[in-house]
Amino acid sequence: MDLEQWFSFLVEHLNLLGELSKKYGSLEPMPRDSDFMDLNGVIHPLNSKWKTENCEECTCDQGGIYCCNTAAVPVDYDTNKCQIIFNKETCTYTVVEQEDPGKTCAVSGWVL
């Protein structure tokens, strides 16, 4: 399998994992027909969508509130030489050298 085939395979499976996590992500079961209160005490109307301060995308329906992470997390990089930095405002990770945080590191894999 060449690199292009491997990348295509990886993207397909990451998309599948994303769909599964949307379906089976975190759940706050509260069957009802009205507004919902999330774990932070915020009220959300039935069938609404929102993004949390922790970069989760949430929806609610009659079955409850469902939240899934939206930030791709770096998983394949030089952990001895590099560190990850999370930007809460943009919901993104950056991988930089530990010795020189001004230099970015190569990342070969990301997961949601």
PDB file of N, CA and C in Angstrom:
ATOM      1  N   MET A   1       0.863  -1.176   0.000  1.00  0.00           N
ATOM      2  CA  MET A   1       0.000   0.000   0.000  1.00  0.00           C
ATOM      3  C   MET A   1       0.905   1.232   0.000  1.00  0.00           C
ATOM      4  N   ASP A   2       0.737   2.082  -1.007  1.00  0.00           N
ATOM      5  CA  ASP A   2       1.560   3.289  -1.063  1.00  0.00           C
ATOM      6  C   ASP A   2       0.983   4.373  -0.150  1.00  0.00           C
ATOM      7  N   LEU A   3       1.698   5.468  -0.019  1.00  0.00           N
ATOM      8  CA  LEU A   3       1.313   6.541   0.897  1.00  0.00           C
ATOM      9  C   LEU A   3      -0.052   7.124   0.559  1.00  0.00           C
ATOM     10  N   GLU A   4      -0.336   7.308  -0.723  1.00  0.00           N
ATOM     11  CA  GLU A   4      -1.627   7.879  -1.125  1.00  0.00           C
ATOM     12  C   GLU A   4      -2.777   6.942  -0.755  1.00  0.00           C
ATOM     13  N   GLN A   5      -2.599   5.641  -0.962  1.00  0.00           N
ATOM     14  CA  GLN A   5      -3.634   4.674  -0.584  1.00  0.00           C
ATOM     15  C   GLN A   5      -3.801   4.649   0.932  1.00  0.00           C
ATOM     16  N   TRP A   6      -2.691   4.693   1.660  1.00  0.00           N
ATOM     17  CA  TRP A   6      -2.748   4.689   3.119  1.00  0.00           C
ATOM     18  C   TRP A   6      -3.499   5.923   3.629  1.00  0.00           C
ATOM     19  N   PHE A   7      -3.190   7.092   3.056  1.00  0.00           N
ATOM     20  CA  PHE A   7      -3.862   8.320   3.464  1.00  0.00           C
ATOM     21  C   PHE A   7      -5.360   8.230   3.178  1.00  0.00           C
ATOM     22  N   SER A   8      -5.730   7.719   2.011  1.00  0.00           N
ATOM     23  CA  SER A   8      -7.138   7.560   1.655  1.00  0.00           C
ATOM     24  C   SER A   8      -7.834   6.622   2.634  1.00  0.00           C
ATOM     25  N   PHE A   9      -7.172   5.508   2.957  1.00  0.00           N
ATOM     26  CA  PHE A   9      -7.706   4.551   3.926  1.00  0.00           C
ATOM     27  C   PHE A   9      -7.907   5.223   5.285  1.00  0.00           C
ATOM     28  N   LEU A  10      -6.903   5.987   5.717  1.00  0.00           N
ATOM     29  CA  LEU A  10      -6.968   6.670   7.005  1.00  0.00           C
ATOM     30  C   LEU A  10      -8.106   7.678   7.046  1.00  0.00           C
ATOM     31  N   VAL A  11      -8.248   8.484   5.989  1.00  0.00           N
ATOM     32  CA  VAL A  11      -9.314   9.489   5.942  1.00  0.00           C
ATOM     33  C   VAL A  11     -10.679   8.817   6.001  1.00  0.00           C
ATOM     34  N   GLU A  12     -10.869   7.737   5.256  1.00  0.00           N
ATOM     35  CA  GLU A  12     -12.148   7.026   5.274  1.00  0.00           C
ATOM     36  C   GLU A  12     -12.475   6.543   6.677  1.00  0.00           C
ATOM     37  N   HIS A  13     -11.486   5.966   7.358  1.00  0.00           N
ATOM     38  CA  HIS A  13     -11.735   5.438   8.692  1.00  0.00           C
ATOM     39  C   HIS A  13     -11.899   6.538   9.735  1.00  0.00           C
ATOM     40  N   LEU A  14     -11.195   7.640   9.572  1.00  0.00           N
ATOM     41  CA  LEU A  14     -11.402   8.763  10.494  1.00  0.00           C
ATOM     42  C   LEU A  14     -12.793   9.346  10.313  1.00  0.00           C
ATOM     43  N   ASN A  15     -13.274   9.406   9.068  1.00  0.00           N
ATOM     44  CA  ASN A  15     -14.643   9.867   8.830  1.00  0.00           C
ATOM     45  C   ASN A  15     -15.639   8.934   9.495  1.00  0.00           C
ATOM     46  N   LEU A  16     -15.407   7.617   9.389  1.00  0.00           N
ATOM     47  CA  LEU A  16     -16.280   6.647  10.033  1.00  0.00           C
ATOM     48  C   LEU A  16     -16.254   6.830  11.543  1.00  0.00           C
ATOM     49  N   LEU A  17     -15.054   7.007  12.112  1.00  0.00           N
ATOM     50  CA  LEU A  17     -14.955   7.238  13.553  1.00  0.00           C
ATOM     51  C   LEU A  17     -15.682   8.510  13.963  1.00  0.00           C
ATOM     52  N   GLY A  18     -15.582   9.546  13.128  1.00  0.00           N
ATOM     53  CA  GLY A  18     -16.293  10.791  13.422  1.00  0.00           C
ATOM     54  C   GLY A  18     -17.791  10.579  13.453  1.00  0.00           C
ATOM     55  N   GLU A  19     -18.321   9.819  12.489  1.00  0.00           N
ATOM     56  CA  GLU A  19     -19.756   9.542  12.449  1.00  0.00           C
ATOM     57  C   GLU A  19     -20.174   8.703  13.652  1.00  0.00           C
ATOM     58  N   LEU A  20     -19.354   7.713  14.010  1.00  0.00           N
ATOM     59  CA  LEU A  20     -19.676   6.892  15.174  1.00  0.00           C
ATOM     60  C   LEU A  20     -19.634   7.709  16.454  1.00  0.00           C
ATOM     61  N   SER A  21     -18.652   8.611  16.565  1.00  0.00           N
ATOM     62  CA  SER A  21     -18.574   9.415  17.784  1.00  0.00           C
ATOM     63  C   SER A  21     -19.747  10.379  17.879  1.00  0.00           C
ATOM     64  N   LYS A  22     -20.228  10.871  16.718  1.00  0.00           N
ATOM     65  CA  LYS A  22     -21.418  11.715  16.753  1.00  0.00           C
ATOM     66  C   LYS A  22     -22.613  10.922  17.251  1.00  0.00           C
ATOM     67  N   LYS A  23     -22.694   9.674  16.790  1.00  0.00           N
ATOM     68  CA  LYS A  23     -23.829   8.844  17.169  1.00  0.00           C
ATOM     69  C   LYS A  23     -23.686   8.314  18.589  1.00  0.00           C
ATOM     70  N   TYR A  24     -22.461   7.947  18.966  1.00  0.00           N
ATOM     71  CA  TYR A  24     -22.253   7.314  20.260  1.00  0.00           C
ATOM     72  C   TYR A  24     -21.352   8.127  21.178  1.00  0.00           C
ATOM     73  N   GLY A  25     -21.233   9.439  20.931  1.00  0.00           N
ATOM     74  CA  GLY A  25     -20.422  10.308  21.782  1.00  0.00           C
ATOM     75  C   GLY A  25     -21.020  10.404  23.175  1.00  0.00           C
ATOM     76  N   SER A  26     -20.613  11.378  23.929  1.00  0.00           N
ATOM     77  CA  SER A  26     -21.127  11.508  25.283  1.00  0.00           C
ATOM     78  C   SER A  26     -22.623  11.786  25.255  1.00  0.00           C
ATOM     79  N   LEU A  27     -23.305  11.306  26.247  1.00  0.00           N
ATOM     80  CA  LEU A  27     -24.761  11.393  26.285  1.00  0.00           C
ATOM     81  C   LEU A  27     -25.211  11.758  27.683  1.00  0.00           C
ATOM     82  N   GLU A  28     -26.128  12.687  27.752  1.00  0.00           N
ATOM     83  CA  GLU A  28     -26.766  13.029  29.006  1.00  0.00           C
ATOM     84  C   GLU A  28     -28.237  12.656  28.845  1.00  0.00           C
ATOM     85  N   PRO A  29     -28.649  11.413  29.199  1.00  0.00           N
ATOM     86  CA  PRO A  29     -30.016  10.986  28.926  1.00  0.00           C
ATOM     87  C   PRO A  29     -31.037  11.731  29.779  1.00  0.00           C
ATOM     88  N   MET A  30     -31.992  12.366  29.115  1.00  0.00           N
ATOM     89  CA  MET A  30     -33.062  13.094  29.788  1.00  0.00           C
ATOM     90  C   MET A  30     -34.272  13.138  28.855  1.00  0.00           C
ATOM     91  N   PRO A  31     -34.949  12.005  28.610  1.00  0.00           N
ATOM     92  CA  PRO A  31     -36.054  12.034  27.656  1.00  0.00           C
ATOM     93  C   PRO A  31     -37.149  13.007  28.090  1.00  0.00           C
ATOM     94  N   ARG A  32     -37.504  13.935  27.193  1.00  0.00           N
ATOM     95  CA  ARG A  32     -38.529  14.931  27.475  1.00  0.00           C
ATOM     96  C   ARG A  32     -38.882  15.682  26.204  1.00  0.00           C
ATOM     97  N   ASP A  33     -39.834  16.566  26.288  1.00  0.00           N
ATOM     98  CA  ASP A  33     -40.309  17.308  25.119  1.00  0.00           C
ATOM     99  C   ASP A  33     -40.076  18.804  25.238  1.00  0.00           C
ATOM    100  N   SER A  34     -39.202  19.238  26.139  1.00  0.00           N
ATOM    101  CA  SER A  34     -38.999  20.674  26.328  1.00  0.00           C
ATOM    102  C   SER A  34     -37.509  20.996  26.370  1.00  0.00           C
ATOM    103  N   ASP A  35     -37.155  22.131  26.949  1.00  0.00           N
ATOM    104  CA  ASP A  35     -35.766  22.575  27.018  1.00  0.00           C
ATOM    105  C   ASP A  35     -34.915  21.604  27.841  1.00  0.00           C
ATOM    106  N   PHE A  36     -33.598  21.674  27.605  1.00  0.00           N
ATOM    107  CA  PHE A  36     -32.651  20.830  28.317  1.00  0.00           C
ATOM    108  C   PHE A  36     -31.624  21.686  29.035  1.00  0.00           C
ATOM    109  N   MET A  37     -31.171  21.201  30.187  1.00  0.00           N
ATOM    110  CA  MET A  37     -30.096  21.862  30.919  1.00  0.00           C
ATOM    111  C   MET A  37     -28.844  21.002  30.774  1.00  0.00           C
ATOM    112  N   ASP A  38     -27.732  21.615  30.323  1.00  0.00           N
ATOM    113  CA  ASP A  38     -26.489  20.855  30.193  1.00  0.00           C
ATOM    114  C   ASP A  38     -25.787  20.755  31.547  1.00  0.00           C
ATOM    115  N   LEU A  39     -24.622  20.118  31.574  1.00  0.00           N
ATOM    116  CA  LEU A  39     -23.896  19.911  32.831  1.00  0.00           C
ATOM    117  C   LEU A  39     -23.398  21.200  33.467  1.00  0.00           C
ATOM    118  N   ASN A  40     -23.360  22.290  32.686  1.00  0.00           N
ATOM    119  CA  ASN A  40     -22.945  23.593  33.211  1.00  0.00           C
ATOM    120  C   ASN A  40     -24.121  24.429  33.680  1.00  0.00           C
ATOM    121  N   GLY A  41     -25.334  23.875  33.604  1.00  0.00           N
ATOM    122  CA  GLY A  41     -26.526  24.595  34.042  1.00  0.00           C
ATOM    123  C   GLY A  41     -27.131  25.509  32.996  1.00  0.00           C
ATOM    124  N   VAL A  42     -26.643  25.444  31.755  1.00  0.00           N
ATOM    125  CA  VAL A  42     -27.154  26.284  30.670  1.00  0.00           C
ATOM    126  C   VAL A  42     -28.353  25.588  30.032  1.00  0.00           C
ATOM    127  N   ILE A  43     -29.438  26.351  29.820  1.00  0.00           N
ATOM    128  CA  ILE A  43     -30.658  25.812  29.211  1.00  0.00           C
ATOM    129  C   ILE A  43     -30.550  25.897  27.688  1.00  0.00           C
ATOM    130  N   HIS A  44     -30.918  24.796  27.006  1.00  0.00           N
ATOM    131  CA  HIS A  44     -30.901  24.739  25.539  1.00  0.00           C
ATOM    132  C   HIS A  44     -32.264  24.272  25.046  1.00  0.00           C
ATOM    133  N   PRO A  45     -32.809  24.932  24.018  1.00  0.00           N
ATOM    134  CA  PRO A  45     -34.089  24.506  23.464  1.00  0.00           C
ATOM    135  C   PRO A  45     -33.971  23.145  22.777  1.00  0.00           C
ATOM    136  N   LEU A  46     -35.061  22.411  22.749  1.00  0.00           N
ATOM    137  CA  LEU A  46     -35.132  21.138  22.047  1.00  0.00           C
ATOM    138  C   LEU A  46     -34.716  21.338  20.592  1.00  0.00           C
ATOM    139  N   ASN A  47     -33.963  20.404  20.033  1.00  0.00           N
ATOM    140  CA  ASN A  47     -33.480  20.419  18.644  1.00  0.00           C
ATOM    141  C   ASN A  47     -32.507  21.563  18.346  1.00  0.00           C
ATOM    142  N   SER A  48     -31.779  22.030  19.354  1.00  0.00           N
ATOM    143  CA  SER A  48     -30.800  23.098  19.125  1.00  0.00           C
ATOM    144  C   SER A  48     -29.390  22.513  19.036  1.00  0.00           C
ATOM    145  N   LYS A  49     -28.455  23.336  18.540  1.00  0.00           N
ATOM    146  CA  LYS A  49     -27.038  22.974  18.432  1.00  0.00           C
ATOM    147  C   LYS A  49     -26.218  24.092  19.051  1.00  0.00           C
ATOM    148  N   TRP A  50     -25.082  23.748  19.650  1.00  0.00           N
ATOM    149  CA  TRP A  50     -24.190  24.748  20.206  1.00  0.00           C
ATOM    150  C   TRP A  50     -22.796  24.151  20.343  1.00  0.00           C
ATOM    151  N   LYS A  51     -21.826  25.028  20.568  1.00  0.00           N
ATOM    152  CA  LYS A  51     -20.440  24.619  20.775  1.00  0.00           C
ATOM    153  C   LYS A  51     -20.047  25.017  22.190  1.00  0.00           C
ATOM    154  N   THR A  52     -19.422  24.114  22.912  1.00  0.00           N
ATOM    155  CA  THR A  52     -19.029  24.396  24.290  1.00  0.00           C
ATOM    156  C   THR A  52     -17.678  25.102  24.334  1.00  0.00           C
ATOM    157  N   GLU A  53     -17.331  25.617  25.499  1.00  0.00           N
ATOM    158  CA  GLU A  53     -16.032  26.271  25.671  1.00  0.00           C
ATOM    159  C   GLU A  53     -14.887  25.266  25.587  1.00  0.00           C
ATOM    160  N   ASN A  54     -15.202  23.977  25.685  1.00  0.00           N
ATOM    161  CA  ASN A  54     -14.188  22.926  25.571  1.00  0.00           C
ATOM    162  C   ASN A  54     -14.128  22.331  24.169  1.00  0.00           C
ATOM    163  N   CYS A  55     -14.677  23.066  23.196  1.00  0.00           N
ATOM    164  CA  CYS A  55     -14.611  22.679  21.777  1.00  0.00           C
ATOM    165  C   CYS A  55     -15.396  21.416  21.465  1.00  0.00           C
ATOM    166  N   GLU A  56     -16.501  21.222  22.153  1.00  0.00           N
ATOM    167  CA  GLU A  56     -17.410  20.140  21.821  1.00  0.00           C
ATOM    168  C   GLU A  56     -18.597  20.719  21.069  1.00  0.00           C
ATOM    169  N   GLU A  57     -19.070  19.983  20.067  1.00  0.00           N
ATOM    170  CA  GLU A  57     -20.274  20.373  19.353  1.00  0.00           C
ATOM    171  C   GLU A  57     -21.410  19.544  19.934  1.00  0.00           C
ATOM    172  N   CYS A  58     -22.457  20.222  20.391  1.00  0.00           N
ATOM    173  CA  CYS A  58     -23.552  19.534  21.064  1.00  0.00           C
ATOM    174  C   CYS A  58     -24.873  19.747  20.338  1.00  0.00           C
ATOM    175  N   THR A  59     -25.731  18.767  20.462  1.00  0.00           N
ATOM    176  CA  THR A  59     -27.101  18.855  19.963  1.00  0.00           C
ATOM    177  C   THR A  59     -28.004  18.249  21.018  1.00  0.00           C
ATOM    178  N   CYS A  60     -29.267  18.617  20.975  1.00  0.00           N
ATOM    179  CA  CYS A  60     -30.206  17.954  21.870  1.00  0.00           C
ATOM    180  C   CYS A  60     -31.472  17.613  21.099  1.00  0.00           C
ATOM    181  N   ASP A  61     -31.999  16.441  21.423  1.00  0.00           N
ATOM    182  CA  ASP A  61     -33.276  16.022  20.865  1.00  0.00           C
ATOM    183  C   ASP A  61     -34.061  15.366  21.995  1.00  0.00           C
ATOM    184  N   GLN A  62     -35.135  14.713  21.684  1.00  0.00           N
ATOM    185  CA  GLN A  62     -35.968  14.138  22.739  1.00  0.00           C
ATOM    186  C   GLN A  62     -35.246  13.074  23.558  1.00  0.00           C
ATOM    187  N   GLY A  63     -34.175  12.512  23.012  1.00  0.00           N
ATOM    188  CA  GLY A  63     -33.425  11.485  23.729  1.00  0.00           C
ATOM    189  C   GLY A  63     -32.391  12.032  24.694  1.00  0.00           C
ATOM    190  N   GLY A  64     -32.031  13.307  24.564  1.00  0.00           N
ATOM    191  CA  GLY A  64     -31.038  13.881  25.458  1.00  0.00           C
ATOM    192  C   GLY A  64     -30.084  14.814  24.745  1.00  0.00           C
ATOM    193  N   ILE A  65     -28.988  15.099  25.416  1.00  0.00           N
ATOM    194  CA  ILE A  65     -27.949  15.978  24.883  1.00  0.00           C
ATOM    195  C   ILE A  65     -26.769  15.106  24.453  1.00  0.00           C
ATOM    196  N   TYR A  66     -26.262  15.347  23.245  1.00  0.00           N
ATOM    197  CA  TYR A  66     -25.135  14.607  22.694  1.00  0.00           C
ATOM    198  C   TYR A  66     -24.013  15.595  22.385  1.00  0.00           C
ATOM    199  N   CYS A  67     -22.809  15.306  22.867  1.00  0.00           N
ATOM    200  CA  CYS A  67     -21.668  16.191  22.625  1.00  0.00           C
ATOM    201  C   CYS A  67     -20.480  15.384  22.113  1.00  0.00           C
ATOM    202  N   CYS A  68     -19.787  15.947  21.117  1.00  0.00           N
ATOM    203  CA  CYS A  68     -18.599  15.307  20.545  1.00  0.00           C
ATOM    204  C   CYS A  68     -17.498  16.338  20.357  1.00  0.00           C
ATOM    205  N   ASN A  69     -16.271  15.902  20.556  1.00  0.00           N
ATOM    206  CA  ASN A  69     -15.109  16.763  20.385  1.00  0.00           C
ATOM    207  C   ASN A  69     -14.969  17.188  18.925  1.00  0.00           C
ATOM    208  N   THR A  70     -14.587  18.442  18.681  1.00  0.00           N
ATOM    209  CA  THR A  70     -14.391  18.929  17.312  1.00  0.00           C
ATOM    210  C   THR A  70     -12.929  19.238  17.010  1.00  0.00           C
ATOM    211  N   ALA A  71     -12.075  19.121  17.993  1.00  0.00           N
ATOM    212  CA  ALA A  71     -10.656  19.445  17.802  1.00  0.00           C
ATOM    213  C   ALA A  71      -9.868  18.185  17.442  1.00  0.00           C
ATOM    214  N   ALA A  72      -9.220  18.199  16.285  1.00  0.00           N
ATOM    215  CA  ALA A  72      -8.361  17.082  15.889  1.00  0.00           C
ATOM    216  C   ALA A  72      -7.125  17.068  16.790  1.00  0.00           C
ATOM    217  N   VAL A  73      -6.824  15.907  17.361  1.00  0.00           N
ATOM    218  CA  VAL A  73      -5.725  15.771  18.315  1.00  0.00           C
ATOM    219  C   VAL A  73      -4.536  15.091  17.625  1.00  0.00           C
ATOM    220  N   PRO A  74      -3.349  15.692  17.719  1.00  0.00           N
ATOM    221  CA  PRO A  74      -2.170  15.069  17.109  1.00  0.00           C
ATOM    222  C   PRO A  74      -1.781  13.803  17.866  1.00  0.00           C
ATOM    223  N   VAL A  75      -1.507  12.719  17.117  1.00  0.00           N
ATOM    224  CA  VAL A  75      -1.164  11.454  17.766  1.00  0.00           C
ATOM    225  C   VAL A  75       0.132  10.844  17.256  1.00  0.00           C
ATOM    226  N   ASP A  76       0.621  11.281  16.124  1.00  0.00           N
ATOM    227  CA  ASP A  76       1.828  10.683  15.557  1.00  0.00           C
ATOM    228  C   ASP A  76       2.869  11.774  15.316  1.00  0.00           C
ATOM    229  N   TYR A  77       3.665  12.021  16.358  1.00  0.00           N
ATOM    230  CA  TYR A  77       4.727  13.028  16.306  1.00  0.00           C
ATOM    231  C   TYR A  77       5.819  12.605  17.282  1.00  0.00           C
ATOM    232  N   ASP A  78       6.943  13.250  17.245  1.00  0.00           N
ATOM    233  CA  ASP A  78       8.073  12.912  18.110  1.00  0.00           C
ATOM    234  C   ASP A  78       7.793  13.412  19.529  1.00  0.00           C
ATOM    235  N   THR A  79       7.299  12.504  20.384  1.00  0.00           N
ATOM    236  CA  THR A  79       6.926  12.894  21.751  1.00  0.00           C
ATOM    237  C   THR A  79       8.137  13.198  22.629  1.00  0.00           C
ATOM    238  N   ASN A  80       9.313  12.729  22.233  1.00  0.00           N
ATOM    239  CA  ASN A  80      10.528  13.027  23.005  1.00  0.00           C
ATOM    240  C   ASN A  80      11.029  14.438  22.741  1.00  0.00           C
ATOM    241  N   LYS A  81      10.799  14.924  21.534  1.00  0.00           N
ATOM    242  CA  LYS A  81      11.326  16.221  21.122  1.00  0.00           C
ATOM    243  C   LYS A  81      10.259  17.323  21.145  1.00  0.00           C
ATOM    244  N   CYS A  82       8.981  16.922  21.038  1.00  0.00           N
ATOM    245  CA  CYS A  82       7.911  17.904  20.820  1.00  0.00           C
ATOM    246  C   CYS A  82       6.830  17.844  21.896  1.00  0.00           C
ATOM    247  N   GLN A  83       6.062  18.918  21.972  1.00  0.00           N
ATOM    248  CA  GLN A  83       4.928  18.993  22.898  1.00  0.00           C
ATOM    249  C   GLN A  83       3.730  19.580  22.161  1.00  0.00           C
ATOM    250  N   ILE A  84       2.526  19.263  22.668  1.00  0.00           N
ATOM    251  CA  ILE A  84       1.333  19.824  22.033  1.00  0.00           C
ATOM    252  C   ILE A  84       0.828  21.015  22.843  1.00  0.00           C
ATOM    253  N   ILE A  85       0.302  21.988  22.130  1.00  0.00           N
ATOM    254  CA  ILE A  85      -0.286  23.181  22.744  1.00  0.00           C
ATOM    255  C   ILE A  85      -1.698  23.313  22.197  1.00  0.00           C
ATOM    256  N   PHE A  86      -2.674  23.481  23.096  1.00  0.00           N
ATOM    257  CA  PHE A  86      -4.070  23.602  22.688  1.00  0.00           C
ATOM    258  C   PHE A  86      -4.505  25.060  22.728  1.00  0.00           C
ATOM    259  N   ASN A  87      -5.110  25.536  21.646  1.00  0.00           N
ATOM    260  CA  ASN A  87      -5.655  26.890  21.570  1.00  0.00           C
ATOM    261  C   ASN A  87      -7.167  26.784  21.725  1.00  0.00           C
ATOM    262  N   LYS A  88      -7.669  27.169  22.889  1.00  0.00           N
ATOM    263  CA  LYS A  88      -9.094  27.053  23.195  1.00  0.00           C
ATOM    264  C   LYS A  88      -9.948  27.981  22.331  1.00  0.00           C
ATOM    265  N   GLU A  89      -9.392  29.094  21.896  1.00  0.00           N
ATOM    266  CA  GLU A  89     -10.160  30.043  21.079  1.00  0.00           C
ATOM    267  C   GLU A  89     -10.422  29.514  19.676  1.00  0.00           C
ATOM    268  N   THR A  90      -9.441  28.813  19.110  1.00  0.00           N
ATOM    269  CA  THR A  90      -9.598  28.292  17.745  1.00  0.00           C
ATOM    270  C   THR A  90      -9.890  26.794  17.720  1.00  0.00           C
ATOM    271  N   CYS A  91      -9.871  26.158  18.878  1.00  0.00           N
ATOM    272  CA  CYS A  91     -10.101  24.705  18.994  1.00  0.00           C
ATOM    273  C   CYS A  91      -9.112  23.924  18.138  1.00  0.00           C
ATOM    274  N   THR A  92      -7.846  24.316  18.212  1.00  0.00           N
ATOM    275  CA  THR A  92      -6.816  23.634  17.433  1.00  0.00           C
ATOM    276  C   THR A  92      -5.608  23.317  18.305  1.00  0.00           C
ATOM    277  N   TYR A  93      -4.894  22.272  17.898  1.00  0.00           N
ATOM    278  CA  TYR A  93      -3.645  21.904  18.544  1.00  0.00           C
ATOM    279  C   TYR A  93      -2.485  22.287  17.643  1.00  0.00           C
ATOM    280  N   THR A  94      -1.386  22.676  18.254  1.00  0.00           N
ATOM    281  CA  THR A  94      -0.138  22.923  17.554  1.00  0.00           C
ATOM    282  C   THR A  94       0.915  22.050  18.220  1.00  0.00           C
ATOM    283  N   VAL A  95       1.796  21.491  17.431  1.00  0.00           N
ATOM    284  CA  VAL A  95       2.878  20.674  17.976  1.00  0.00           C
ATOM    285  C   VAL A  95       4.183  21.427  17.745  1.00  0.00           C
ATOM    286  N   VAL A  96       4.874  21.728  18.847  1.00  0.00           N
ATOM    287  CA  VAL A  96       6.097  22.533  18.781  1.00  0.00           C
ATOM    288  C   VAL A  96       7.238  21.820  19.497  1.00  0.00           C
ATOM    289  N   GLU A  97       8.459  22.244  19.166  1.00  0.00           N
ATOM    290  CA  GLU A  97       9.631  21.686  19.833  1.00  0.00           C
ATOM    291  C   GLU A  97       9.655  22.127  21.294  1.00  0.00           C
ATOM    292  N   GLN A  98      10.027  21.214  22.177  1.00  0.00           N
ATOM    293  CA  GLN A  98      10.120  21.545  23.599  1.00  0.00           C
ATOM    294  C   GLN A  98      11.243  22.544  23.851  1.00  0.00           C
ATOM    295  N   GLU A  99      12.357  22.379  23.171  1.00  0.00           N
ATOM    296  CA  GLU A  99      13.518  23.251  23.348  1.00  0.00           C
ATOM    297  C   GLU A  99      13.317  24.630  22.722  1.00  0.00           C
ATOM    298  N   ASP A 100      12.544  24.677  21.620  1.00  0.00           N
ATOM    299  CA  ASP A 100      12.313  25.933  20.904  1.00  0.00           C
ATOM    300  C   ASP A 100      10.854  25.988  20.453  1.00  0.00           C
ATOM    301  N   PRO A 101       9.949  26.460  21.339  1.00  0.00           N
ATOM    302  CA  PRO A 101       8.516  26.485  21.017  1.00  0.00           C
ATOM    303  C   PRO A 101       8.150  27.330  19.798  1.00  0.00           C
ATOM    304  N   GLY A 102       9.098  28.068  19.248  1.00  0.00           N
ATOM    305  CA  GLY A 102       8.843  28.823  18.023  1.00  0.00           C
ATOM    306  C   GLY A 102       8.898  27.948  16.779  1.00  0.00           C
ATOM    307  N   LYS A 103       9.406  26.724  16.929  1.00  0.00           N
ATOM    308  CA  LYS A 103       9.513  25.802  15.796  1.00  0.00           C
ATOM    309  C   LYS A 103       8.437  24.723  15.904  1.00  0.00           C
ATOM    310  N   THR A 104       7.721  24.513  14.803  1.00  0.00           N
ATOM    311  CA  THR A 104       6.697  23.468  14.794  1.00  0.00           C
ATOM    312  C   THR A 104       7.327  22.119  14.466  1.00  0.00           C
ATOM    313  N   CYS A 105       6.638  21.066  14.877  1.00  0.00           N
ATOM    314  CA  CYS A 105       7.076  19.699  14.615  1.00  0.00           C
ATOM    315  C   CYS A 105       6.161  19.058  13.579  1.00  0.00           C
ATOM    316  N   ALA A 106       6.706  18.106  12.860  1.00  0.00           N
ATOM    317  CA  ALA A 106       5.911  17.355  11.882  1.00  0.00           C
ATOM    318  C   ALA A 106       4.953  16.423  12.619  1.00  0.00           C
ATOM    319  N   VAL A 107       3.719  16.345  12.129  1.00  0.00           N
ATOM    320  CA  VAL A 107       2.702  15.454  12.684  1.00  0.00           C
ATOM    321  C   VAL A 107       2.197  14.573  11.550  1.00  0.00           C
ATOM    322  N   SER A 108       2.209  13.264  11.780  1.00  0.00           N
ATOM    323  CA  SER A 108       1.778  12.327  10.740  1.00  0.00           C
ATOM    324  C   SER A 108       0.365  11.808  10.942  1.00  0.00           C
ATOM    325  N   GLY A 109      -0.210  11.996  12.128  1.00  0.00           N
ATOM    326  CA  GLY A 109      -1.551  11.478  12.379  1.00  0.00           C
ATOM    327  C   GLY A 109      -2.340  12.340  13.341  1.00  0.00           C
ATOM    328  N   TRP A 110      -3.640  12.431  13.067  1.00  0.00           N
ATOM    329  CA  TRP A 110      -4.566  13.205  13.898  1.00  0.00           C
ATOM    330  C   TRP A 110      -5.825  12.377  14.137  1.00  0.00           C
ATOM    331  N   VAL A 111      -6.461  12.518  15.299  1.00  0.00           N
ATOM    332  CA  VAL A 111      -7.743  11.862  15.572  1.00  0.00           C
ATOM    333  C   VAL A 111      -8.703  12.865  16.190  1.00  0.00           C
ATOM    334  N   LEU A 112      -9.971  12.609  16.004  1.00  0.00           N
ATOM    335  CA  LEU A 112     -11.006  13.432  16.639  1.00  0.00           C
ATOM    336  C   LEU A 112     -11.439  12.788  17.920  1.00  0.00           C
TER     337      LEU A 112
END
